[in-house]
Short mmCIF file of C-alpha atoms in Angstrom, two decimals:
data_model
loop_
_atom_site.label_atom_id
_atom_site.label_comp_id
_atom_site.label_asym_id
_atom_site.label_seq_id
_atom_site.Cartn_x
_atom_site.Cartn_y
_atom_site.Cartn_z
CA UNK A 26 107.55 179.81 22.34
CA UNK A 27 110.98 181.00 21.40
CA UNK A 28 112.64 177.67 22.26
CA UNK A 29 110.17 175.96 20.12
CA UNK A 30 111.02 178.34 17.02
CA UNK A 31 114.55 177.82 17.72
CA UNK A 32 114.48 174.12 17.85
CA UNK A 33 112.17 174.15 14.47
CA UNK A 34 114.89 176.36 12.79
CA UNK A 35 117.63 173.95 13.87
CA UNK A 36 115.74 171.01 12.25
CA UNK A 37 115.27 173.12 9.23
CA UNK A 38 119.04 173.44 9.21
CA UNK A 39 119.71 169.92 9.61
CA UNK A 40 117.53 169.09 6.83
CA UNK A 41 119.33 171.68 4.85
CA UNK A 42 122.64 170.30 5.67
CA UNK A 43 121.67 166.82 4.93
CA UNK A 44 120.35 167.79 1.34
CA UNK A 45 123.67 169.57 0.47
CA UNK A 46 125.41 166.12 1.45
CA UNK A 47 122.84 164.22 -0.48
CA UNK A 48 123.49 166.60 -3.60
CA UNK A 49 127.31 165.30 -3.57
CA UNK A 50 126.75 161.78 -2.42
CA UNK A 51 122.93 160.80 -3.00
CA UNK A 52 123.43 157.37 -1.15
CA UNK A 53 125.06 158.78 1.98
CA UNK A 54 123.48 156.62 4.76
CA UNK A 55 124.29 159.16 7.57
CA UNK A 56 122.70 162.05 5.90
CA UNK A 57 119.69 160.29 4.86
CA UNK A 58 119.22 159.11 8.69
CA UNK A 59 119.94 162.72 10.13
CA UNK A 60 117.49 164.10 7.39
CA UNK A 61 114.93 161.49 8.39
CA UNK A 62 115.21 162.21 11.94
CA UNK A 63 114.85 165.84 11.56
CA UNK A 64 111.72 165.28 9.78
CA UNK A 65 110.49 163.34 12.36
CA UNK A 66 110.93 165.99 14.99
CA UNK A 67 109.28 168.33 12.28
CA UNK A 68 106.23 165.66 12.04
CA UNK A 69 106.84 165.23 8.51
CA UNK A 70 106.41 161.48 8.88
CA UNK A 71 106.00 160.41 5.17
CA UNK A 72 109.43 162.16 4.37
CA UNK A 73 111.19 160.56 7.40
CA UNK A 74 109.61 157.09 6.34
CA UNK A 75 110.82 157.35 3.06
CA UNK A 76 114.36 157.98 3.83
CA UNK A 77 114.32 155.35 6.49
CA UNK A 78 113.13 152.71 4.16
CA UNK A 79 116.19 153.52 2.06
CA UNK A 80 118.39 153.36 4.53
CA UNK A 81 117.23 150.02 5.93
CA UNK A 82 117.13 148.59 2.32
CA UNK A 83 120.85 149.70 1.81
CA UNK A 84 122.14 148.82 5.37
CA UNK A 85 119.77 146.09 6.93
CA UNK A 86 121.96 145.88 9.85
CA UNK A 87 121.13 149.54 10.94
CA UNK A 88 119.43 148.97 13.96
CA UNK A 89 118.85 152.48 15.18
CA UNK A 90 117.47 153.38 11.29
CA UNK A 91 114.86 150.19 11.91
CA UNK A 92 113.87 151.49 15.15
CA UNK A 93 113.14 155.11 13.84
CA UNK A 94 111.33 153.54 10.93
CA UNK A 95 109.04 151.66 13.34
CA UNK A 96 108.55 154.76 15.39
CA UNK A 97 107.67 156.73 12.37
CA UNK A 98 105.23 154.13 10.97
CA UNK A 99 103.43 154.01 14.07
CA UNK A 100 103.24 157.92 14.07
CA UNK A 101 101.65 157.73 10.48
CA UNK A 102 99.52 154.86 11.41
CA UNK A 103 98.11 156.54 14.40
CA UNK A 104 97.90 159.95 12.67
CA UNK A 105 95.97 158.60 9.48
CA UNK A 106 93.79 156.43 11.86
CA UNK A 107 92.80 159.80 13.95
CA UNK A 108 92.17 161.71 10.69
CA UNK A 109 89.86 159.28 9.07
CA UNK A 110 87.84 158.89 12.11
CA UNK A 111 87.78 162.69 12.90
CA UNK A 112 86.46 163.01 9.09
CA UNK A 113 83.70 160.58 9.73
CA UNK A 114 82.92 162.19 13.14
CA UNK A 115 83.19 159.05 14.98
CA UNK A 116 83.66 159.27 18.77
CA UNK A 117 86.32 156.75 19.45
CA UNK A 118 88.97 156.76 22.22
CA UNK A 119 92.12 154.92 20.88
CA UNK A 120 95.14 154.02 23.00
CA UNK A 121 98.33 152.43 22.20
CA UNK A 122 99.49 149.69 24.40
CA UNK A 123 102.48 147.40 24.09
CA UNK A 124 102.38 147.86 20.22
CA UNK A 125 98.35 147.17 20.14
CA UNK A 126 95.75 149.47 19.23
CA UNK A 127 92.58 149.37 21.57
CA UNK A 128 89.54 150.95 20.71
CA UNK A 129 86.36 151.80 22.64
CA UNK A 130 83.65 154.42 22.36
CA UNK A 131 83.57 157.53 24.19
CA UNK A 132 81.12 157.56 27.16
#
């Protein structure tokens, strides 16, 4: 438990440091990427996606940012998908395989 707490605190520090840099340089690609990576680690996917979209828009050749945006987008999709079906109390099994979503009923 202590390791998880320390990891979370380090991610929060990374976000704070990136915020400080972004106050001085709002378009700093490296700070935006690092803040997005820390937000992903904290499972704050919408915040991460917002920063990553900006990075990819400003620097289309940034492959690590594009890859991270793809991962975050899938996480957001899967998270939203699970919430919708949980709220509707539908018992479905969802598996991601090779970028495809497969659904089936619980037996």
